[in-house]
PDB file of N, CA and C in Angstrom:
ATOM      1  N   UNK H  14    -135.533   4.662  86.611  1.00 38.00           N
ATOM      2  CA  UNK H  14    -134.582   5.001  87.642  1.00 38.00           C
ATOM      3  C   UNK H  14    -133.214   4.505  87.187  1.00 38.00           C
ATOM      4  N   UNK H  15    -132.204   5.367  87.281  1.00 36.00           N
ATOM      5  CA  UNK H  15    -130.869   4.960  86.850  1.00 36.00           C
ATOM      6  C   UNK H  15    -130.254   4.021  87.874  1.00 36.00           C
ATOM      7  N   UNK H  16    -129.172   3.337  87.442  1.00 38.00           N
ATOM      8  CA  UNK H  16    -128.511   2.393  88.335  1.00 38.00           C
ATOM      9  C   UNK H  16    -127.879   3.096  89.531  1.00 38.00           C
ATOM     10  N   UNK H  17    -127.553   4.373  89.381  1.00 39.00           N
ATOM     11  CA  UNK H  17    -126.891   5.115  90.455  1.00 39.00           C
ATOM     12  C   UNK H  17    -127.879   5.531  91.537  1.00 39.00           C
ATOM     13  N   UNK H  18    -129.149   5.648  91.199  1.00 37.00           N
ATOM     14  CA  UNK H  18    -130.146   6.051  92.176  1.00 37.00           C
ATOM     15  C   UNK H  18    -130.670   4.818  92.901  1.00 37.00           C
ATOM     16  N   UNK H  19    -130.964   5.004  94.174  1.00 36.00           N
ATOM     17  CA  UNK H  19    -131.583   3.893  94.894  1.00 36.00           C
ATOM     18  C   UNK H  19    -133.055   4.212  95.094  1.00 36.00           C
ATOM     19  N   UNK H  20    -133.826   3.197  95.182  1.00 38.00           N
ATOM     20  CA  UNK H  20    -135.251   3.347  95.420  1.00 38.00           C
ATOM     21  C   UNK H  20    -135.439   3.781  96.873  1.00 38.00           C
ATOM     22  N   UNK H  21    -136.026   4.967  97.125  1.00 41.00           N
ATOM     23  CA  UNK H  21    -136.176   5.430  98.499  1.00 41.00           C
ATOM     24  C   UNK H  21    -137.005   4.476  99.356  1.00 41.00           C
ATOM     25  N   UNK H  22    -137.965   3.777  98.748  1.00 46.00           N
ATOM     26  CA  UNK H  22    -138.753   2.829  99.526  1.00 46.00           C
ATOM     27  C   UNK H  22    -137.899   1.661  99.999  1.00 46.00           C
ATOM     28  N   UNK H  23    -136.967   1.216  99.158  1.00 48.00           N
ATOM     29  CA  UNK H  23    -136.069   0.128  99.550  1.00 48.00           C
ATOM     30  C   UNK H  23    -135.187   0.579 100.705  1.00 48.00           C
ATOM     31  N   UNK H  24    -134.669   1.802 100.615  1.00 55.00           N
ATOM     32  CA  UNK H  24    -133.822   2.331 101.682  1.00 55.00           C
ATOM     33  C   UNK H  24    -134.622   2.451 102.976  1.00 55.00           C
ATOM     34  N   UNK H  25    -135.824   3.012 102.891  1.00 67.00           N
ATOM     35  CA  UNK H  25    -136.662   3.146 104.079  1.00 67.00           C
ATOM     36  C   UNK H  25    -136.990   1.774 104.664  1.00 67.00           C
ATOM     37  N   UNK H  26    -137.344   0.816 103.812  1.00 74.00           N
ATOM     38  CA  UNK H  26    -137.651  -0.527 104.294  1.00 74.00           C
ATOM     39  C   UNK H  26    -136.427  -1.178 104.902  1.00 74.00           C
ATOM     40  N   UNK H  27    -135.252  -0.937 104.324  1.00 81.00           N
ATOM     41  CA  UNK H  27    -134.016  -1.485 104.875  1.00 81.00           C
ATOM     42  C   UNK H  27    -133.738  -0.939 106.264  1.00 81.00           C
ATOM     43  N   UNK H  28    -133.948   0.366 106.438  1.00 94.00           N
ATOM     44  CA  UNK H  28    -133.754   0.974 107.751  1.00 94.00           C
ATOM     45  C   UNK H  28    -134.778   0.452 108.748  1.00 94.00           C
ATOM     46  N   UNK H  29    -136.017   0.299 108.307  1.00 97.00           N
ATOM     47  CA  UNK H  29    -137.059  -0.215 109.188  1.00 97.00           C
ATOM     48  C   UNK H  29    -136.761  -1.662 109.554  1.00 97.00           C
ATOM     49  N   UNK H  30    -136.311  -2.438 108.579  1.00 96.00           N
ATOM     50  CA  UNK H  30    -135.972  -3.837 108.857  1.00 96.00           C
ATOM     51  C   UNK H  30    -134.853  -3.916 109.891  1.00 96.00           C
ATOM     52  N   UNK H  31    -133.859  -3.046 109.785  1.00 97.00           N
ATOM     53  CA  UNK H  31    -132.769  -3.041 110.769  1.00 97.00           C
ATOM     54  C   UNK H  31    -133.294  -2.671 112.156  1.00 97.00           C
ATOM     55  N   UNK H  32    -134.231  -1.743 112.225  1.00 97.00           N
ATOM     56  CA  UNK H  32    -134.824  -1.367 113.516  1.00 97.00           C
ATOM     57  C   UNK H  32    -135.634  -2.532 114.094  1.00 97.00           C
ATOM     58  N   UNK H  33    -136.330  -3.266 113.229  1.00 98.00           N
ATOM     59  CA  UNK H  33    -137.095  -4.435 113.676  1.00 98.00           C
ATOM     60  C   UNK H  33    -136.139  -5.506 114.196  1.00 98.00           C
ATOM     61  N   UNK H  34    -135.049  -5.739 113.483  1.00 97.00           N
ATOM     62  CA  UNK H  34    -134.062  -6.734 113.928  1.00 97.00           C
ATOM     63  C   UNK H  34    -133.470  -6.322 115.272  1.00 97.00           C
ATOM     64  N   UNK H  35    -133.218  -5.032 115.455  1.00 98.00           N
ATOM     65  CA  UNK H  35    -132.710  -4.556 116.753  1.00 98.00           C
ATOM     66  C   UNK H  35    -133.717  -4.864 117.859  1.00 98.00           C
ATOM     67  N   UNK H  36    -135.008  -4.688 117.577  1.00 98.00           N
ATOM     68  CA  UNK H  36    -136.033  -5.004 118.574  1.00 98.00           C
ATOM     69  C   UNK H  36    -136.043  -6.504 118.859  1.00 98.00           C
ATOM     70  N   UNK H  37    -135.896  -7.312 117.822  1.00 98.00           N
ATOM     71  CA  UNK H  37    -135.860  -8.763 118.008  1.00 98.00           C
ATOM     72  C   UNK H  37    -134.672  -9.185 118.868  1.00 98.00           C
ATOM     73  N   UNK H  38    -133.569  -8.469 118.695  1.00 97.00           N
ATOM     74  CA  UNK H  38    -132.361  -8.796 119.458  1.00 97.00           C
ATOM     75  C   UNK H  38    -132.486  -8.408 120.931  1.00 97.00           C
ATOM     76  N   UNK H  39    -133.569  -7.736 121.288  1.00 97.00           N
ATOM     77  CA  UNK H  39    -133.797  -7.414 122.698  1.00 97.00           C
ATOM     78  C   UNK H  39    -134.682  -8.460 123.382  1.00 97.00           C
ATOM     79  N   UNK H  40    -135.056  -9.492 122.636  1.00 97.00           N
ATOM     80  CA  UNK H  40    -135.898 -10.570 123.171  1.00 97.00           C
ATOM     81  C   UNK H  40    -135.043 -11.809 123.408  1.00 97.00           C
ATOM     82  N   UNK H  41    -135.217 -12.392 124.577  1.00 93.00           N
ATOM     83  CA  UNK H  41    -134.419 -13.562 124.952  1.00 93.00           C
ATOM     84  C   UNK H  41    -135.314 -14.697 125.416  1.00 93.00           C
ATOM     85  N   UNK H  42    -134.908 -15.917 125.077  1.00 84.00           N
ATOM     86  CA  UNK H  42    -135.480 -17.093 125.705  1.00 84.00           C
ATOM     87  C   UNK H  42    -134.842 -17.105 127.087  1.00 84.00           C
ATOM     88  N   UNK H  43    -135.621 -17.082 128.171  1.00 83.00           N
ATOM     89  CA  UNK H  43    -135.031 -16.945 129.504  1.00 83.00           C
ATOM     90  C   UNK H  43    -134.103 -18.089 129.909  1.00 83.00           C
ATOM     91  N   UNK H  44    -134.169 -19.205 129.217  1.00 82.00           N
ATOM     92  CA  UNK H  44    -133.308 -20.332 129.553  1.00 82.00           C
ATOM     93  C   UNK H  44    -131.976 -20.304 128.810  1.00 82.00           C
ATOM     94  N   UNK H  45    -131.859 -19.435 127.802  1.00 88.00           N
ATOM     95  CA  UNK H  45    -130.652 -19.394 126.970  1.00 88.00           C
ATOM     96  C   UNK H  45    -130.185 -17.939 126.888  1.00 88.00           C
ATOM     97  N   UNK H  46    -128.920 -17.657 127.251  1.00 89.00           N
ATOM     98  CA  UNK H  46    -128.447 -16.269 127.298  1.00 89.00           C
ATOM     99  C   UNK H  46    -128.064 -15.680 125.935  1.00 89.00           C
ATOM    100  N   UNK H  47    -128.872 -15.953 124.912  1.00 94.00           N
ATOM    101  CA  UNK H  47    -128.638 -15.433 123.566  1.00 94.00           C
ATOM    102  C   UNK H  47    -129.977 -14.929 123.050  1.00 94.00           C
ATOM    103  N   UNK H  48    -129.948 -13.788 122.333  1.00 96.00           N
ATOM    104  CA  UNK H  48    -131.216 -13.248 121.832  1.00 96.00           C
ATOM    105  C   UNK H  48    -131.823 -14.170 120.772  1.00 96.00           C
ATOM    106  N   UNK H  49    -133.128 -14.044 120.581  1.00 97.00           N
ATOM    107  CA  UNK H  49    -133.856 -14.963 119.709  1.00 97.00           C
ATOM    108  C   UNK H  49    -133.452 -14.852 118.240  1.00 97.00           C
ATOM    109  N   UNK H  50    -132.957 -13.677 117.830  1.00 97.00           N
ATOM    110  CA  UNK H  50    -132.529 -13.511 116.441  1.00 97.00           C
ATOM    111  C   UNK H  50    -131.255 -14.315 116.183  1.00 97.00           C
ATOM    112  N   UNK H  51    -130.271 -14.159 117.054  1.00 97.00           N
ATOM    113  CA  UNK H  51    -129.011 -14.894 116.910  1.00 97.00           C
ATOM    114  C   UNK H  51    -129.208 -16.385 117.163  1.00 97.00           C
ATOM    115  N   UNK H  52    -130.198 -16.711 117.975  1.00 96.00           N
ATOM    116  CA  UNK H  52    -130.510 -18.106 118.274  1.00 96.00           C
ATOM    117  C   UNK H  52    -131.104 -18.821 117.058  1.00 96.00           C
ATOM    118  N   UNK H  53    -131.583 -18.042 116.086  1.00 97.00           N
ATOM    119  CA  UNK H  53    -132.143 -18.625 114.873  1.00 97.00           C
ATOM    120  C   UNK H  53    -133.621 -18.939 114.971  1.00 97.00           C
ATOM    121  N   UNK H  54    -134.293 -18.308 115.928  1.00 97.00           N
ATOM    122  CA  UNK H  54    -135.727 -18.563 116.088  1.00 97.00           C
ATOM    123  C   UNK H  54    -136.578 -17.756 115.107  1.00 97.00           C
ATOM    124  N   UNK H  55    -135.983 -16.737 114.494  1.00 98.00           N
ATOM    125  CA  UNK H  55    -136.712 -15.914 113.526  1.00 98.00           C
ATOM    126  C   UNK H  55    -136.398 -16.429 112.129  1.00 98.00           C
ATOM    127  N   UNK H  56    -137.403 -16.967 111.467  1.00 98.00           N
ATOM    128  CA  UNK H  56    -137.221 -17.526 110.132  1.00 98.00           C
ATOM    129  C   UNK H  56    -137.410 -16.492 109.025  1.00 98.00           C
ATOM    130  N   UNK H  57    -138.241 -15.471 109.287  1.00 98.00           N
ATOM    131  CA  UNK H  57    -138.522 -14.496 108.238  1.00 98.00           C
ATOM    132  C   UNK H  57    -138.904 -13.163 108.868  1.00 98.00           C
ATOM    133  N   UNK H  58    -138.362 -12.087 108.288  1.00 98.00           N
ATOM    134  CA  UNK H  58    -138.753 -10.715 108.628  1.00 98.00           C
ATOM    135  C   UNK H  58    -139.085 -10.054 107.298  1.00 98.00           C
ATOM    136  N   UNK H  59    -140.332  -9.671 107.124  1.00 97.00           N
ATOM    137  CA  UNK H  59    -140.768  -9.074 105.866  1.00 97.00           C
ATOM    138  C   UNK H  59    -141.488  -7.768 106.161  1.00 97.00           C
ATOM    139  N   UNK H  60    -141.019  -6.697 105.534  1.00 97.00           N
ATOM    140  CA  UNK H  60    -141.696  -5.402 105.657  1.00 97.00           C
ATOM    141  C   UNK H  60    -142.676  -5.311 104.500  1.00 97.00           C
ATOM    142  N   UNK H  61    -143.942  -5.289 104.826  1.00 97.00           N
ATOM    143  CA  UNK H  61    -144.997  -5.282 103.820  1.00 97.00           C
ATOM    144  C   UNK H  61    -145.528  -3.866 103.621  1.00 97.00           C
ATOM    145  N   UNK H  62    -146.402  -3.672 102.636  1.00 96.00           N
ATOM    146  CA  UNK H  62    -146.938  -2.327 102.411  1.00 96.00           C
ATOM    147  C   UNK H  62    -147.503  -1.710 103.695  1.00 96.00           C
ATOM    148  N   UNK H  63    -147.387  -0.409 103.751  1.00 96.00           N
ATOM    149  CA  UNK H  63    -147.853   0.382 104.890  1.00 96.00           C
ATOM    150  C   UNK H  63    -147.130   0.022 106.185  1.00 96.00           C
ATOM    151  N   UNK H  64    -145.893  -0.472 106.045  1.00 97.00           N
ATOM    152  CA  UNK H  64    -145.023  -0.791 107.194  1.00 97.00           C
ATOM    153  C   UNK H  64    -145.613  -1.823 108.151  1.00 97.00           C
ATOM    154  N   UNK H  65    -146.350  -2.767 107.576  1.00 98.00           N
ATOM    155  CA  UNK H  65    -146.790  -3.927 108.351  1.00 98.00           C
ATOM    156  C   UNK H  65    -145.619  -4.905 108.354  1.00 98.00           C
ATOM    157  N   UNK H  66    -145.222  -5.341 109.532  1.00 98.00           N
ATOM    158  CA  UNK H  66    -144.108  -6.276 109.655  1.00 98.00           C
ATOM    159  C   UNK H  66    -144.668  -7.683 109.829  1.00 98.00           C
ATOM    160  N   UNK H  67    -144.213  -8.576 108.957  1.00 98.00           N
ATOM    161  CA  UNK H  67    -144.601  -9.975 109.056  1.00 98.00           C
ATOM    162  C   UNK H  67    -143.396 -10.759 109.575  1.00 98.00           C
ATOM    163  N   UNK H  68    -143.608 -11.534 110.641  1.00 98.00           N
ATOM    164  CA  UNK H  68    -142.559 -12.380 111.204  1.00 98.00           C
ATOM    165  C   UNK H  68    -142.997 -13.832 111.158  1.00 98.00           C
ATOM    166  N   UNK H  69    -142.055 -14.682 110.807  1.00 98.00           N
ATOM    167  CA  UNK H  69    -142.253 -16.119 110.948  1.00 98.00           C
ATOM    168  C   UNK H  69    -141.197 -16.565 111.945  1.00 98.00           C
ATOM    169  N   UNK H  70    -141.645 -17.167 113.038  1.00 97.00           N
ATOM    170  CA  UNK H  70    -140.700 -17.586 114.064  1.00 97.00           C
ATOM    171  C   UNK H  70    -141.074 -18.949 114.617  1.00 97.00           C
ATOM    172  N   UNK H  71    -140.130 -19.514 115.333  1.00 96.00           N
ATOM    173  CA  UNK H  71    -140.354 -20.780 116.009  1.00 96.00           C
ATOM    174  C   UNK H  71    -139.818 -20.652 117.429  1.00 96.00           C
ATOM    175  N   UNK H  72    -139.910 -21.711 118.171  1.00 94.00           N
ATOM    176  CA  UNK H  72    -139.317 -21.787 119.505  1.00 94.00           C
ATOM    177  C   UNK H  72    -138.400 -23.001 119.519  1.00 94.00           C
ATOM    178  N   UNK H  73    -137.586 -23.115 120.552  1.00 91.00           N
ATOM    179  CA  UNK H  73    -136.647 -24.232 120.603  1.00 91.00           C
ATOM    180  C   UNK H  73    -137.365 -25.568 120.641  1.00 91.00           C
ATOM    181  N   UNK H  74    -138.577 -25.587 121.190  1.00 90.00           N
ATOM    182  CA  UNK H  74    -139.388 -26.811 121.176  1.00 90.00           C
ATOM    183  C   UNK H  74    -140.846 -26.437 121.430  1.00 90.00           C
ATOM    184  N   UNK H  75    -141.775 -27.270 120.973  1.00 87.00           N
ATOM    185  CA  UNK H  75    -143.186 -26.991 121.248  1.00 87.00           C
ATOM    186  C   UNK H  75    -143.509 -26.985 122.744  1.00 87.00           C
ATOM    187  N   UNK H  76    -142.669 -27.642 123.526  1.00 89.00           N
ATOM    188  CA  UNK H  76    -142.888 -27.702 124.967  1.00 89.00           C
ATOM    189  C   UNK H  76    -142.161 -26.570 125.704  1.00 89.00           C
ATOM    190  N   UNK H  77    -141.635 -25.612 124.965  1.00 86.00           N
ATOM    191  CA  UNK H  77    -140.899 -24.492 125.555  1.00 86.00           C
ATOM    192  C   UNK H  77    -141.759 -23.806 126.619  1.00 86.00           C
ATOM    193  N   UNK H  78    -141.199 -23.591 127.821  1.00 86.00           N
ATOM    194  CA  UNK H  78    -141.990 -22.994 128.897  1.00 86.00           C
ATOM    195  C   UNK H  78    -142.486 -21.576 128.598  1.00 86.00           C
ATOM    196  N   UNK H  79    -141.856 -20.883 127.640  1.00 88.00           N
ATOM    197  CA  UNK H  79    -142.288 -19.515 127.323  1.00 88.00           C
ATOM    198  C   UNK H  79    -143.119 -19.454 126.039  1.00 88.00           C
ATOM    199  N   UNK H  80    -143.632 -20.600 125.602  1.00 89.00           N
ATOM    200  CA  UNK H  80    -144.398 -20.650 124.355  1.00 89.00           C
ATOM    201  C   UNK H  80    -145.605 -19.723 124.369  1.00 89.00           C
ATOM    202  N   UNK H  81    -146.161 -19.486 125.550  1.00 90.00           N
ATOM    203  CA  UNK H  81    -147.333 -18.615 125.647  1.00 90.00           C
ATOM    204  C   UNK H  81    -146.955 -17.132 125.666  1.00 90.00           C
ATOM    205  N   UNK H  82    -145.787 -16.806 126.229  1.00 94.00           N
ATOM    206  CA  UNK H  82    -145.470 -15.390 126.436  1.00 94.00           C
ATOM    207  C   UNK H  82    -144.428 -14.811 125.479  1.00 94.00           C
ATOM    208  N   UNK H  83    -143.474 -15.612 125.008  1.00 95.00           N
ATOM    209  CA  UNK H  83    -142.424 -15.064 124.150  1.00 95.00           C
ATOM    210  C   UNK H  83    -142.969 -14.508 122.832  1.00 95.00           C
ATOM    211  N   UNK H  84    -143.837 -15.219 122.108  1.00 96.00           N
ATOM    212  CA  UNK H  84    -144.367 -14.630 120.870  1.00 96.00           C
ATOM    213  C   UNK H  84    -145.114 -13.310 121.104  1.00 96.00           C
ATOM    214  N   UNK H  85    -145.821 -13.199 122.214  1.00 96.00           N
ATOM    215  CA  UNK H  85    -146.523 -11.953 122.540  1.00 96.00           C
ATOM    216  C   UNK H  85    -145.513 -10.837 122.784  1.00 96.00           C
ATOM    217  N   UNK H  86    -144.449 -11.146 123.529  1.00 97.00           N
ATOM    218  CA  UNK H  86    -143.399 -10.149 123.786  1.00 97.00           C
ATOM    219  C   UNK H  86    -142.763  -9.697 122.479  1.00 97.00           C
ATOM    220  N   UNK H  87    -142.460 -10.632 121.599  1.00 98.00           N
ATOM    221  CA  UNK H  87    -141.857 -10.305 120.304  1.00 98.00           C
ATOM    222  C   UNK H  87    -142.782  -9.394 119.516  1.00 98.00           C
ATOM    223  N   UNK H  88    -144.036  -9.760 119.433  1.00 97.00           N
ATOM    224  CA  UNK H  88    -145.010  -8.962 118.680  1.00 97.00           C
ATOM    225  C   UNK H  88    -145.123  -7.550 119.257  1.00 97.00           C
ATOM    226  N   UNK H  89    -145.166  -7.426 120.579  1.00 97.00           N
ATOM    227  CA  UNK H  89    -145.291  -6.111 121.210  1.00 97.00           C
ATOM    228  C   UNK H  89    -144.050  -5.254 120.960  1.00 97.00           C
ATOM    229  N   UNK H  90    -142.866  -5.838 121.080  1.00 98.00           N
ATOM    230  CA  UNK H  90    -141.633  -5.066 120.871  1.00 98.00           C
ATOM    231  C   UNK H  90    -141.502  -4.604 119.424  1.00 98.00           C
ATOM    232  N   UNK H  91    -141.848  -5.463 118.482  1.00 98.00           N
ATOM    233  CA  UNK H  91    -141.760  -5.070 117.073  1.00 98.00           C
ATOM    234  C   UNK H  91    -142.817  -4.023 116.751  1.00 98.00           C
ATOM    235  N   UNK H  92    -144.013  -4.181 117.268  1.00 98.00           N
ATOM    236  CA  UNK H  92    -145.079  -3.191 117.016  1.00 98.00           C
ATOM    237  C   UNK H  92    -144.719  -1.824 117.587  1.00 98.00           C
ATOM    238  N   UNK H  93    -143.860  -1.789 118.612  1.00 98.00           N
ATOM    239  CA  UNK H  93    -143.464  -0.529 119.242  1.00 98.00           C
ATOM    240  C   UNK H  93    -142.345   0.196 118.486  1.00 98.00           C
ATOM    241  N   UNK H  94    -141.759  -0.451 117.476  1.00 98.00           N
ATOM    242  CA  UNK H  94    -140.708   0.192 116.677  1.00 98.00           C
ATOM    243  C   UNK H  94    -141.335   1.362 115.923  1.00 98.00           C
ATOM    244  N   UNK H  95    -140.699   2.551 115.976  1.00 96.00           N
ATOM    245  CA  UNK H  95    -141.252   3.701 115.245  1.00 96.00           C
ATOM    246  C   UNK H  95    -141.482   3.361 113.768  1.00 96.00           C
ATOM    247  N   UNK H  96    -142.586   3.805 113.241  1.00 96.00           N
ATOM    248  CA  UNK H  96    -143.026   3.623 111.854  1.00 96.00           C
ATOM    249  C   UNK H  96    -143.654   2.265 111.565  1.00 96.00           C
ATOM    250  N   UNK H  97    -143.566   1.296 112.472  1.00 97.00           N
ATOM    251  CA  UNK H  97    -144.260   0.025 112.268  1.00 97.00           C
ATOM    252  C   UNK H  97    -145.732   0.264 112.575  1.00 97.00           C
ATOM    253  N   UNK H  98    -146.597  -0.116 111.632  1.00 97.00           N
ATOM    254  CA  UNK H  98    -148.028   0.099 111.839  1.00 97.00           C
ATOM    255  C   UNK H  98    -148.701  -1.117 112.472  1.00 97.00           C
ATOM    256  N   UNK H  99    -148.109  -2.298 112.239  1.00 97.00           N
ATOM    257  CA  UNK H  99    -148.691  -3.529 112.764  1.00 97.00           C
ATOM    258  C   UNK H  99    -147.645  -4.628 112.675  1.00 97.00           C
ATOM    259  N   UNK H 100    -147.720  -5.589 113.583  1.00 98.00           N
ATOM    260  CA  UNK H 100    -146.840  -6.756 113.521  1.00 98.00           C
ATOM    261  C   UNK H 100    -147.693  -8.012 113.461  1.00 98.00           C
ATOM    262  N   UNK H 101    -147.522  -8.755 112.392  1.00 98.00           N
ATOM    263  CA  UNK H 101    -148.209 -10.035 112.223  1.00 98.00           C
ATOM    264  C   UNK H 101    -147.180 -11.130 112.452  1.00 98.00           C
ATOM    265  N   UNK H 102    -147.494 -12.086 113.326  1.00 98.00           N
ATOM    266  CA  UNK H 102    -146.541 -13.121 113.685  1.00 98.00           C
ATOM    267  C   UNK H 102    -147.142 -14.496 113.482  1.00 98.00           C
ATOM    268  N   UNK H 103    -146.418 -15.321 112.745  1.00 97.00           N
ATOM    269  CA  UNK H 103    -146.789 -16.726 112.593  1.00 97.00           C
ATOM    270  C   UNK H 103    -145.797 -17.554 113.390  1.00 97.00           C
ATOM    271  N   UNK H 104    -146.295 -18.323 114.342  1.00 96.00           N
ATOM    272  CA  UNK H 104    -145.474 -19.254 115.101  1.00 96.00           C
ATOM    273  C   UNK H 104    -145.561 -20.593 114.390  1.00 96.00           C
ATOM    274  N   UNK H 105    -144.406 -21.082 113.911  1.00 97.00           N
ATOM    275  CA  UNK H 105    -144.382 -22.305 113.113  1.00 97.00           C
ATOM    276  C   UNK H 105    -143.480 -23.350 113.763  1.00 97.00           C
ATOM    277  N   UNK H 106    -143.687 -24.578 113.408  1.00 95.00           N
ATOM    278  CA  UNK H 106    -142.872 -25.682 113.937  1.00 95.00           C
ATOM    279  C   UNK H 106    -142.145 -26.430 112.834  1.00 95.00           C
ATOM    280  N   UNK H 107    -142.338 -25.994 111.600  1.00 95.00           N
ATOM    281  CA  UNK H 107    -141.699 -26.648 110.477  1.00 95.00           C
ATOM    282  C   UNK H 107    -140.988 -25.605 109.644  1.00 95.00           C
ATOM    283  N   UNK H 108    -139.698 -25.657 109.455  1.00 95.00           N
ATOM    284  CA  UNK H 108    -138.837 -26.727 109.954  1.00 95.00           C
ATOM    285  C   UNK H 108    -138.590 -26.575 111.460  1.00 95.00           C
ATOM    286  N   UNK H 109    -138.397 -27.702 112.138  1.00 95.00           N
ATOM    287  CA  UNK H 109    -138.122 -27.617 113.568  1.00 95.00           C
ATOM    288  C   UNK H 109    -136.760 -26.962 113.805  1.00 95.00           C
ATOM    289  N   UNK H 110    -136.672 -26.204 114.888  1.00 95.00           N
ATOM    290  CA  UNK H 110    -135.425 -25.536 115.243  1.00 95.00           C
ATOM    291  C   UNK H 110    -134.393 -26.574 115.663  1.00 95.00           C
ATOM    292  N   UNK H 111    -133.141 -26.325 115.268  1.00 93.00           N
ATOM    293  CA  UNK H 111    -132.036 -27.104 115.831  1.00 93.00           C
ATOM    294  C   UNK H 111    -130.826 -26.181 115.972  1.00 93.00           C
ATOM    295  N   UNK H 112    -129.812 -26.651 116.656  1.00 92.00           N
ATOM    296  CA  UNK H 112    -128.666 -25.804 117.000  1.00 92.00           C
ATOM    297  C   UNK H 112    -127.914 -25.277 115.782  1.00 92.00           C
ATOM    298  N   UNK H 113    -128.062 -25.910 114.638  1.00 94.00           N
ATOM    299  CA  UNK H 113    -127.392 -25.448 113.426  1.00 94.00           C
ATOM    300  C   UNK H 113    -127.966 -24.115 112.934  1.00 94.00           C
ATOM    301  N   UNK H 114    -129.125 -23.734 113.418  1.00 95.00           N
ATOM    302  CA  UNK H 114    -129.757 -22.484 112.999  1.00 95.00           C
ATOM    303  C   UNK H 114    -129.187 -21.269 113.723  1.00 95.00           C
ATOM    304  N   UNK H 115    -128.387 -21.504 114.746  1.00 95.00           N
ATOM    305  CA  UNK H 115    -127.789 -20.392 115.499  1.00 95.00           C
ATOM    306  C   UNK H 115    -126.701 -19.716 114.672  1.00 95.00           C
ATOM    307  N   UNK H 116    -126.542 -18.418 114.897  1.00 96.00           N
ATOM    308  CA  UNK H 116    -125.463 -17.683 114.247  1.00 96.00           C
ATOM    309  C   UNK H 116    -124.133 -18.133 114.863  1.00 96.00           C
ATOM    310  N   UNK H 117    -123.059 -17.807 114.177  1.00 95.00           N
ATOM    311  CA  UNK H 117    -121.729 -18.121 114.714  1.00 95.00           C
ATOM    312  C   UNK H 117    -121.523 -17.430 116.055  1.00 95.00           C
ATOM    313  N   UNK H 118    -122.013 -16.200 116.177  1.00 92.00           N
ATOM    314  CA  UNK H 118    -121.884 -15.453 117.437  1.00 92.00           C
ATOM    315  C   UNK H 118    -122.597 -16.189 118.580  1.00 92.00           C
ATOM    316  N   UNK H 119    -123.779 -16.712 118.295  1.00 94.00           N
ATOM    317  CA  UNK H 119    -124.527 -17.445 119.324  1.00 94.00           C
ATOM    318  C   UNK H 119    -123.793 -18.725 119.708  1.00 94.00           C
ATOM    319  N   UNK H 120    -123.258 -19.418 118.724  1.00 93.00           N
ATOM    320  CA  UNK H 120    -122.518 -20.652 119.005  1.00 93.00           C
ATOM    321  C   UNK H 120    -121.300 -20.362 119.876  1.00 93.00           C
ATOM    322  N   UNK H 121    -120.608 -19.263 119.587  1.00 93.00           N
ATOM    323  CA  UNK H 121    -119.453 -18.882 120.407  1.00 93.00           C
ATOM    324  C   UNK H 121    -119.884 -18.532 121.822  1.00 93.00           C
ATOM    325  N   UNK H 122    -120.962 -17.788 121.946  1.00 90.00           N
ATOM    326  CA  UNK H 122    -121.485 -17.390 123.251  1.00 90.00           C
ATOM    327  C   UNK H 122    -121.831 -18.599 124.108  1.00 90.00           C
ATOM    328  N   UNK H 123    -122.360 -19.634 123.456  1.00 90.00           N
ATOM    329  CA  UNK H 123    -122.787 -20.830 124.183  1.00 90.00           C
ATOM    330  C   UNK H 123    -121.718 -21.929 124.180  1.00 90.00           C
ATOM    331  N   UNK H 124    -120.531 -21.584 123.679  1.00 89.00           N
ATOM    332  CA  UNK H 124    -119.401 -22.542 123.617  1.00 89.00           C
ATOM    333  C   UNK H 124    -119.698 -23.796 122.813  1.00 89.00           C
ATOM    334  N   UNK H 125    -120.355 -23.616 121.654  1.00 85.00           N
ATOM    335  CA  UNK H 125    -120.610 -24.753 120.745  1.00 85.00           C
ATOM    336  C   UNK H 125    -119.601 -24.748 119.635  1.00 85.00           C
TER     337      UNK H 125
END
């Protein structure tokens, strides 16, 4: 493949990844008025073969009141993205989330 041509699979995966990120941005921790992507709760978004989406995410704390429901909501919203065949989600606590993981936009929104 020449340098001028792009790999169609990379382009398709890039578009799918953007659609997945858009779905993630529709999920909110109900206690914080910023979406979970900008909040820095999503550590990894990987588009795997056959459009299986792998997510690694955390919550603001292990005692988060939505620990039971937010990961399920995230998984359902990502699985509903057109062309996604499956969403695999790992909820992790290491590294622990802290405010430095927020995007600049989230920090501005929350006046940090």
